[in-house]
Amino acid sequence: MRILLIVPALLAASLASAQYGTFDKKAVATAKGSTTRILRDAADSPYNRELLNAVKADWKFTANTDFGTITDLVTAPLDPASIYLMKVRKTDAEKHTATFLALVQGWKMKKGELLAVEDNAVTNVPPAQELASILIDPKLVDNGGAAMLKVYVKTLQDYLKQVENGKITDKATADRLYASRNRFVKEMELWVAKDQLDKSLPDVAAIKETYTREVKLMDYPQLMAAAEKGQPGVALADVVITGDYKTKWCFRRVFNASTGELMYQRDEAALFDKKMGFIKEDFRILEQAR
C-alpha cells in the first residue's frame, strides 16, 4: 500500500499492517484447525444478514463455524483455540479512524484484560493477533453495500491461502502479488459505479482516453448484484474513504467478483474533496500493466 508521509505515522502503521495480516504460515496452518466464531452486530442490520449469507456460502478456511454477537466479547473471555471474524476499529492519536473486517486469533487474556467495543467494532485488538484484515466502510455496508461482504470474505481467505503457500512472506511480497494481478483486470469487464469516480472523470469517454479495455459505468446496485452472485468475468471497483475534511484518505481497490481476489489497490490523500474516487492515474496503471 502506498501511504504518503502526510498521514500520521500511527495511522500509516496500523493501516499498512491491518490491510494484510499475519505473514506467519505456521499461524495460518494452526488457525485452520480452529472453530471460526462469526461475531455479528448487536442489533439486526444489513451487515448481519449478508455476513451470515457470505459465511454459509463461501467460508472454507475452517471446517467449523459458530455464530454470536460482538457484545459476547464484553461478557466472556476470548478462547485461544478459536478464531474470530469481526469488525475491528483503529484510531490513532490524531483521531484518524478506520474500520476493518478482520479474522482474529484468540489469545489467553490477562487478568483484568477487557476488550472495548464501540459501534459494533473492537477497538483494542493487539495487531499481532490479526490473521487477515480488509478495510471496509461500515456505513456504506449498511446502506446498500452489504453484498461486498461476500467478496471481502473471499478476499480474506485468498490472503490466508497465499501466506500458507509461501507466496506472501512480508508486505513487499504481498504488494508484488497484488500488483502482478493488475494485468488480469484487462481480461475482464471492469465495472465501476458512477459515484466511485472522482469528478475529474465524468463519464466512460473520459476513462477511455486512458483505459482502452472493457469498462462499464454502472449504478451501484448493479455492482452489488454482481458481488452477490459472484459473477464470473467481472472485476468490481471498490472505494473506501476515511477521515473528514483535512484528513480524508481515499482507498481504491478492484476485486475479482467471483473469487474475491484483490487485483488492484492504490490510496492517497483526498484533501479538500479532491481525488474522491478512481482517477486517471488508476486507469493508466491498469492499462500499462504487463
mmCIF file of C-alpha atoms in Angstrom:
data_model
loop_
_atom_site.group_PDB
_atom_site.id
_atom_site.type_symbol
_atom_site.label_atom_id
_atom_site.label_comp_id
_atom_site.label_asym_id
_atom_site.label_seq_id
_atom_site.Cartn_x
_atom_site.Cartn_y
_atom_site.Cartn_z
ATOM 1 C CA MET A 1 0.000 0.000 0.000
ATOM 2 C CA ARG A 2 1.313 3.442 -0.815
ATOM 3 C CA ILE A 3 0.963 5.518 2.354
ATOM 4 C CA LEU A 4 2.161 9.082 1.881
ATOM 5 C CA LEU A 5 4.129 10.795 4.632
ATOM 6 C CA ILE A 6 1.444 13.342 5.427
ATOM 7 C CA VAL A 7 -0.578 10.570 7.077
ATOM 8 C CA PRO A 8 0.214 10.452 10.812
ATOM 9 C CA ALA A 9 2.699 7.687 11.487
ATOM 10 C CA LEU A 10 0.444 5.667 13.773
ATOM 11 C CA LEU A 11 -2.361 5.539 11.254
ATOM 12 C CA ALA A 12 0.031 4.633 8.457
ATOM 13 C CA ALA A 13 1.423 1.775 10.512
ATOM 14 C CA SER A 14 -1.988 0.426 11.511
ATOM 15 C CA LEU A 15 -3.414 0.590 8.006
ATOM 16 C CA ALA A 16 -0.335 -0.985 6.469
ATOM 17 C CA SER A 17 -0.350 -3.921 8.882
ATOM 18 C CA ALA A 18 -4.089 -4.464 9.170
ATOM 19 C CA GLN A 19 -4.719 -4.257 5.449
ATOM 20 C CA TYR A 20 -2.909 -7.552 5.141
ATOM 21 C CA GLY A 21 -2.468 -9.564 8.341
ATOM 22 C CA THR A 22 -0.017 -12.178 9.519
ATOM 23 C CA PHE A 23 2.938 -13.311 7.412
ATOM 24 C CA ASP A 24 3.425 -16.453 9.521
ATOM 25 C CA LYS A 25 2.420 -19.566 7.580
ATOM 26 C CA LYS A 26 2.521 -21.652 10.769
ATOM 27 C CA ALA A 27 -0.028 -19.348 12.400
ATOM 28 C CA VAL A 28 -2.310 -19.805 9.392
ATOM 29 C CA ALA A 29 -1.910 -23.584 9.424
ATOM 30 C CA THR A 30 -2.741 -23.679 13.144
ATOM 31 C CA ALA A 31 -5.773 -21.454 12.692
ATOM 32 C CA LYS A 32 -7.240 -23.792 10.073
ATOM 33 C CA GLY A 33 -7.882 -26.357 12.791
ATOM 34 C CA SER A 34 -9.875 -23.880 14.882
ATOM 35 C CA THR A 35 -13.539 -23.005 15.069
ATOM 36 C CA THR A 36 -14.353 -19.692 13.412
ATOM 37 C CA ARG A 37 -16.677 -17.629 15.578
ATOM 38 C CA ILE A 38 -18.626 -15.141 13.484
ATOM 39 C CA LEU A 39 -19.457 -12.053 15.519
ATOM 40 C CA ARG A 40 -22.346 -10.015 14.181
ATOM 41 C CA ASP A 41 -23.637 -6.594 15.219
ATOM 42 C CA ALA A 42 -25.546 -6.353 18.487
ATOM 43 C CA ALA A 43 -28.756 -5.432 16.655
ATOM 44 C CA ASP A 44 -30.132 -6.654 13.345
ATOM 45 C CA SER A 45 -28.521 -4.955 10.352
ATOM 46 C CA PRO A 46 -27.763 -5.486 6.651
ATOM 47 C CA TYR A 47 -24.218 -6.292 7.774
ATOM 48 C CA ASN A 48 -25.517 -9.145 9.942
ATOM 49 C CA ARG A 49 -27.680 -10.650 7.253
ATOM 50 C CA GLU A 50 -25.105 -10.505 4.471
ATOM 51 C CA LEU A 51 -22.229 -11.689 6.652
ATOM 52 C CA LEU A 52 -24.298 -14.726 7.633
ATOM 53 C CA ASN A 53 -25.038 -15.455 3.960
ATOM 54 C CA ALA A 54 -21.407 -14.949 2.953
ATOM 55 C CA VAL A 55 -20.065 -17.308 5.600
ATOM 56 C CA LYS A 56 -22.631 -20.009 4.895
ATOM 57 C CA ALA A 57 -21.935 -19.838 1.169
ATOM 58 C CA ASP A 58 -18.203 -19.239 0.972
ATOM 59 C CA TRP A 59 -16.339 -19.805 4.247
ATOM 60 C CA LYS A 60 -13.952 -22.698 3.593
ATOM 61 C CA PHE A 61 -10.961 -21.754 5.753
ATOM 62 C CA THR A 62 -12.147 -23.796 8.743
ATOM 63 C CA ALA A 63 -14.474 -26.762 8.895
ATOM 64 C CA ASN A 64 -16.373 -25.471 11.917
ATOM 65 C CA THR A 65 -18.164 -22.168 12.449
ATOM 66 C CA ASP A 66 -20.162 -20.718 15.291
ATOM 67 C CA PHE A 67 -22.196 -17.538 15.488
ATOM 68 C CA GLY A 68 -22.529 -14.872 18.128
ATOM 69 C CA THR A 69 -22.629 -11.110 18.529
ATOM 70 C CA ILE A 70 -19.862 -8.615 19.112
ATOM 71 C CA THR A 71 -21.177 -7.968 22.623
ATOM 72 C CA ASP A 72 -20.270 -11.543 23.571
ATOM 73 C CA LEU A 73 -16.709 -10.252 23.917
ATOM 74 C CA VAL A 74 -17.737 -7.989 26.759
ATOM 75 C CA THR A 75 -19.110 -10.791 28.899
ATOM 76 C CA ALA A 76 -16.779 -13.709 28.139
ATOM 77 C CA PRO A 77 -13.018 -14.008 27.527
ATOM 78 C CA LEU A 78 -11.663 -14.996 24.141
ATOM 79 C CA ASP A 79 -10.981 -18.653 23.504
ATOM 80 C CA PRO A 80 -7.314 -19.182 22.500
ATOM 81 C CA ALA A 81 -8.392 -22.215 20.466
ATOM 82 C CA SER A 82 -10.845 -20.193 18.358
ATOM 83 C CA ILE A 83 -10.551 -17.533 15.692
ATOM 84 C CA TYR A 84 -12.972 -14.634 15.382
ATOM 85 C CA LEU A 85 -14.363 -12.891 12.318
ATOM 86 C CA MET A 86 -15.372 -9.426 13.462
ATOM 87 C CA LYS A 87 -15.105 -5.717 12.902
ATOM 88 C CA VAL A 88 -12.007 -4.017 14.267
ATOM 89 C CA ARG A 89 -11.550 -0.268 14.524
ATOM 90 C CA LYS A 90 -8.248 1.569 14.822
ATOM 91 C CA THR A 91 -7.821 5.179 15.905
ATOM 92 C CA ASP A 92 -4.501 6.969 16.195
ATOM 93 C CA ALA A 93 -3.517 9.869 18.442
ATOM 94 C CA GLU A 94 -4.670 12.344 15.787
ATOM 95 C CA LYS A 95 -8.178 10.835 15.774
ATOM 96 C CA HIS A 96 -7.851 9.212 12.350
ATOM 97 C CA THR A 97 -10.116 6.170 12.326
ATOM 98 C CA ALA A 98 -10.563 3.170 10.028
ATOM 99 C CA THR A 99 -12.706 0.028 10.288
ATOM 100 C CA PHE A 100 -11.741 -3.445 9.103
ATOM 101 C CA LEU A 101 -13.342 -6.822 8.688
ATOM 102 C CA ALA A 102 -10.753 -8.913 10.499
ATOM 103 C CA LEU A 103 -10.019 -12.510 11.300
ATOM 104 C CA VAL A 104 -8.501 -12.522 14.790
ATOM 105 C CA GLN A 105 -6.711 -15.346 16.592
ATOM 106 C CA GLY A 106 -7.993 -15.783 20.133
ATOM 107 C CA TRP A 107 -5.489 -15.497 22.968
ATOM 108 C CA LYS A 108 -5.247 -16.143 26.685
ATOM 109 C CA MET A 109 -6.301 -12.858 28.185
ATOM 110 C CA LYS A 110 -4.527 -11.474 31.224
ATOM 111 C CA LYS A 111 -6.356 -10.976 34.481
ATOM 112 C CA GLY A 112 -8.394 -7.812 34.191
ATOM 113 C CA GLU A 113 -7.873 -7.548 30.425
ATOM 114 C CA LEU A 114 -11.051 -6.439 28.675
ATOM 115 C CA LEU A 115 -11.973 -5.841 25.055
ATOM 116 C CA ALA A 116 -13.503 -2.470 24.203
ATOM 117 C CA VAL A 117 -16.468 -2.492 21.830
ATOM 118 C CA GLU A 118 -17.716 0.706 20.214
ATOM 119 C CA ASP A 119 -20.279 0.883 17.415
ATOM 120 C CA ASN A 120 -20.076 -2.879 16.916
ATOM 121 C CA ALA A 121 -16.298 -2.918 16.462
ATOM 122 C CA VAL A 122 -13.468 -3.869 18.809
ATOM 123 C CA THR A 123 -11.037 -1.024 19.322
ATOM 124 C CA ASN A 124 -8.154 -2.677 21.191
ATOM 125 C CA VAL A 125 -7.220 -5.901 19.399
ATOM 126 C CA PRO A 126 -3.438 -6.413 19.530
ATOM 127 C CA PRO A 127 -2.126 -6.223 15.932
ATOM 128 C CA ALA A 128 -0.171 -9.443 16.447
ATOM 129 C CA GLN A 129 -3.469 -11.351 16.804
ATOM 130 C CA GLU A 130 -4.824 -10.335 13.389
ATOM 131 C CA LEU A 131 -4.601 -13.134 10.841
ATOM 132 C CA ALA A 132 -6.125 -11.186 7.946
ATOM 133 C CA SER A 133 -7.963 -7.894 7.574
ATOM 134 C CA ILE A 134 -9.611 -5.831 4.886
ATOM 135 C CA LEU A 135 -10.607 -2.181 5.101
ATOM 136 C CA ILE A 136 -14.376 -1.624 4.886
ATOM 137 C CA ASP A 137 -16.851 1.242 5.037
ATOM 138 C CA PRO A 138 -19.403 0.165 7.688
ATOM 139 C CA LYS A 139 -21.824 2.961 6.808
ATOM 140 C CA LEU A 140 -21.833 2.005 3.134
ATOM 141 C CA VAL A 141 -22.201 -1.672 4.035
ATOM 142 C CA ASP A 142 -25.392 -0.868 5.926
ATOM 143 C CA ASN A 143 -26.677 1.443 3.200
ATOM 144 C CA GLY A 144 -26.723 -0.607 0.030
ATOM 145 C CA GLY A 145 -23.210 -2.084 0.050
ATOM 146 C CA ALA A 146 -23.666 -5.233 2.144
ATOM 147 C CA ALA A 147 -23.140 -7.562 -0.821
ATOM 148 C CA MET A 148 -19.460 -6.608 -0.846
ATOM 149 C CA LEU A 149 -19.114 -8.728 2.298
ATOM 150 C CA LYS A 150 -19.363 -11.787 0.054
ATOM 151 C CA VAL A 151 -16.328 -10.500 -1.825
ATOM 152 C CA TYR A 152 -14.445 -9.476 1.326
ATOM 153 C CA VAL A 153 -14.927 -12.890 2.938
ATOM 154 C CA LYS A 154 -13.340 -14.494 -0.126
ATOM 155 C CA THR A 155 -10.558 -11.888 -0.109
ATOM 156 C CA LEU A 156 -9.557 -12.756 3.456
ATOM 157 C CA GLN A 157 -9.370 -16.432 2.596
ATOM 158 C CA ASP A 158 -7.338 -15.753 -0.534
ATOM 159 C CA TYR A 159 -4.839 -13.802 1.555
ATOM 160 C CA LEU A 160 -4.524 -16.658 4.051
ATOM 161 C CA LYS A 161 -4.012 -19.140 1.222
ATOM 162 C CA GLN A 162 -1.159 -17.075 -0.207
ATOM 163 C CA VAL A 163 0.520 -16.890 3.211
ATOM 164 C CA GLU A 164 0.094 -20.616 3.799
ATOM 165 C CA ASN A 165 1.525 -21.408 0.354
ATOM 166 C CA GLY A 166 4.534 -19.189 0.988
ATOM 167 C CA LYS A 167 3.730 -16.693 -1.768
ATOM 168 C CA ILE A 168 3.260 -13.916 0.791
ATOM 169 C CA THR A 169 6.006 -13.698 3.390
ATOM 170 C CA ASP A 170 6.042 -9.953 4.103
ATOM 171 C CA LYS A 171 4.439 -6.727 2.931
ATOM 172 C CA ALA A 172 6.736 -6.477 -0.098
ATOM 173 C CA THR A 173 5.756 -9.911 -1.430
ATOM 174 C CA ALA A 174 2.079 -9.132 -0.803
ATOM 175 C CA ASP A 175 2.377 -5.887 -2.759
ATOM 176 C CA ARG A 176 4.122 -7.680 -5.629
ATOM 177 C CA LEU A 177 1.473 -10.386 -5.736
ATOM 178 C CA TYR A 178 -1.378 -7.892 -5.920
ATOM 179 C CA ALA A 179 0.471 -5.782 -8.495
ATOM 180 C CA SER A 180 1.002 -8.900 -10.626
ATOM 181 C CA ARG A 181 -2.770 -9.279 -10.821
ATOM 182 C CA ASN A 182 -3.279 -5.807 -12.322
ATOM 183 C CA ARG A 183 -2.930 -7.196 -15.831
ATOM 184 C CA PHE A 184 -5.795 -9.638 -15.353
ATOM 185 C CA VAL A 185 -8.251 -6.775 -14.944
ATOM 186 C CA LYS A 186 -7.833 -6.106 -18.674
ATOM 187 C CA GLU A 187 -9.089 -9.608 -19.437
ATOM 188 C CA MET A 188 -12.340 -8.965 -17.576
ATOM 189 C CA GLU A 189 -15.189 -6.461 -17.653
ATOM 190 C CA LEU A 190 -14.292 -3.696 -15.224
ATOM 191 C CA TRP A 191 -17.423 -2.408 -13.524
ATOM 192 C CA VAL A 192 -17.253 0.995 -11.878
ATOM 193 C CA ALA A 193 -20.121 2.833 -10.200
ATOM 194 C CA LYS A 194 -20.649 6.444 -11.151
ATOM 195 C CA ASP A 195 -20.094 7.646 -7.590
ATOM 196 C CA GLN A 196 -16.808 5.718 -7.383
ATOM 197 C CA LEU A 197 -15.212 8.077 -9.898
ATOM 198 C CA ASP A 198 -13.516 11.308 -8.992
ATOM 199 C CA LYS A 199 -15.170 14.359 -10.519
ATOM 200 C CA SER A 200 -12.232 14.611 -12.932
ATOM 201 C CA LEU A 201 -13.653 11.547 -14.727
ATOM 202 C CA PRO A 202 -17.284 12.397 -15.510
ATOM 203 C CA ASP A 203 -18.076 9.531 -17.907
ATOM 204 C CA VAL A 204 -16.836 6.479 -19.789
ATOM 205 C CA ALA A 205 -15.445 8.638 -22.583
ATOM 206 C CA ALA A 206 -13.093 10.284 -20.086
ATOM 207 C CA ILE A 207 -11.963 6.862 -18.849
ATOM 208 C CA LYS A 208 -11.452 5.595 -22.419
ATOM 209 C CA GLU A 209 -8.932 8.344 -23.059
ATOM 210 C CA THR A 210 -6.591 6.294 -20.846
ATOM 211 C CA TYR A 211 -8.074 2.811 -20.465
ATOM 212 C CA THR A 212 -8.883 1.064 -23.750
ATOM 213 C CA ARG A 213 -10.185 -2.235 -22.399
ATOM 214 C CA GLU A 214 -13.714 -3.219 -21.414
ATOM 215 C CA VAL A 215 -15.104 -0.880 -18.763
ATOM 216 C CA LYS A 216 -18.722 -0.298 -17.807
ATOM 217 C CA LEU A 217 -20.070 2.606 -15.821
ATOM 218 C CA MET A 218 -22.876 1.166 -13.708
ATOM 219 C CA ASP A 219 -25.284 2.097 -10.980
ATOM 220 C CA TYR A 220 -24.044 0.944 -7.580
ATOM 221 C CA PRO A 221 -26.857 -1.640 -7.136
ATOM 222 C CA GLN A 222 -25.650 -3.336 -10.324
ATOM 223 C CA LEU A 223 -22.209 -3.784 -8.794
ATOM 224 C CA MET A 224 -23.796 -5.218 -5.677
ATOM 225 C CA ALA A 225 -25.805 -7.673 -7.769
ATOM 226 C CA ALA A 226 -22.539 -8.913 -9.325
ATOM 227 C CA ALA A 227 -20.963 -9.194 -5.870
ATOM 228 C CA GLU A 228 -23.958 -11.121 -4.581
ATOM 229 C CA LYS A 229 -23.820 -13.600 -7.465
ATOM 230 C CA GLY A 230 -20.040 -13.805 -7.591
ATOM 231 C CA GLN A 231 -20.369 -13.033 -11.272
ATOM 232 C CA PRO A 232 -17.539 -14.580 -13.339
ATOM 233 C CA GLY A 233 -15.573 -12.368 -15.689
ATOM 234 C CA VAL A 234 -16.323 -9.183 -13.743
ATOM 235 C CA ALA A 235 -13.802 -7.021 -11.912
ATOM 236 C CA LEU A 236 -15.520 -4.837 -9.313
ATOM 237 C CA ALA A 237 -14.312 -1.382 -8.327
ATOM 238 C CA ASP A 238 -14.458 -0.550 -4.633
ATOM 239 C CA VAL A 239 -13.809 2.752 -2.861
ATOM 240 C CA VAL A 240 -13.424 3.426 0.860
ATOM 241 C CA ILE A 241 -12.906 6.963 2.127
ATOM 242 C CA THR A 242 -11.703 7.556 5.668
ATOM 243 C CA GLY A 243 -11.272 10.726 7.686
ATOM 244 C CA ASP A 244 -13.014 14.054 7.410
ATOM 245 C CA TYR A 245 -12.191 17.291 5.586
ATOM 246 C CA LYS A 246 -8.435 17.837 6.071
ATOM 247 C CA THR A 247 -7.770 14.189 6.947
ATOM 248 C CA LYS A 248 -9.672 12.431 4.164
ATOM 249 C CA TRP A 249 -7.962 9.465 2.551
ATOM 250 C CA CYS A 250 -9.238 7.515 -0.462
ATOM 251 C CA PHE A 251 -8.600 3.793 -0.890
ATOM 252 C CA ARG A 252 -9.325 2.378 -4.354
ATOM 253 C CA ARG A 253 -9.438 -1.356 -4.958
ATOM 254 C CA VAL A 254 -10.515 -3.751 -7.701
ATOM 255 C CA PHE A 255 -11.699 -7.253 -6.801
ATOM 256 C CA ASN A 256 -12.496 -10.332 -8.832
ATOM 257 C CA ALA A 257 -16.254 -10.605 -8.232
ATOM 258 C CA SER A 258 -16.169 -14.395 -8.458
ATOM 259 C CA THR A 259 -13.057 -15.329 -6.467
ATOM 260 C CA GLY A 260 -12.670 -12.268 -4.237
ATOM 261 C CA GLU A 261 -9.032 -11.897 -5.291
ATOM 262 C CA LEU A 262 -7.663 -8.401 -4.762
ATOM 263 C CA MET A 263 -6.437 -7.330 -8.200
ATOM 264 C CA TYR A 264 -5.580 -3.662 -7.741
ATOM 265 C CA GLN A 265 -5.072 -1.258 -4.860
ATOM 266 C CA ARG A 266 -3.982 2.339 -4.556
ATOM 267 C CA ASP A 267 -4.572 5.009 -1.942
ATOM 268 C CA GLU A 268 -3.746 8.628 -1.312
ATOM 269 C CA ALA A 269 -4.974 11.795 0.326
ATOM 270 C CA ALA A 270 -8.371 13.108 -0.688
ATOM 271 C CA LEU A 271 -7.908 16.508 0.926
ATOM 272 C CA PHE A 272 -10.488 19.197 0.262
ATOM 273 C CA ASP A 273 -12.598 16.624 -1.627
ATOM 274 C CA LYS A 274 -10.025 16.031 -4.365
ATOM 275 C CA LYS A 275 -9.317 12.510 -5.668
ATOM 276 C CA MET A 276 -12.547 11.233 -4.153
ATOM 277 C CA GLY A 277 -12.585 8.035 -6.173
ATOM 278 C CA PHE A 278 -10.843 6.489 -9.157
ATOM 279 C CA ILE A 279 -8.701 8.937 -11.099
ATOM 280 C CA LYS A 280 -6.930 8.886 -14.449
ATOM 281 C CA GLU A 281 -3.742 7.513 -12.893
ATOM 282 C CA ASP A 282 -5.551 4.364 -11.743
ATOM 283 C CA PHE A 283 -6.652 3.598 -15.279
ATOM 284 C CA ARG A 284 -3.191 4.398 -16.651
ATOM 285 C CA ILE A 285 -1.659 1.823 -14.291
ATOM 286 C CA LEU A 286 -4.206 -0.804 -15.297
ATOM 287 C CA GLU A 287 -3.772 -0.051 -18.995
ATOM 288 C CA GLN A 288 0.001 -0.402 -18.812
ATOM 289 C CA ALA A 289 0.044 -3.483 -16.567
ATOM 290 C CA ARG A 290 2.004 -6.362 -18.030
#
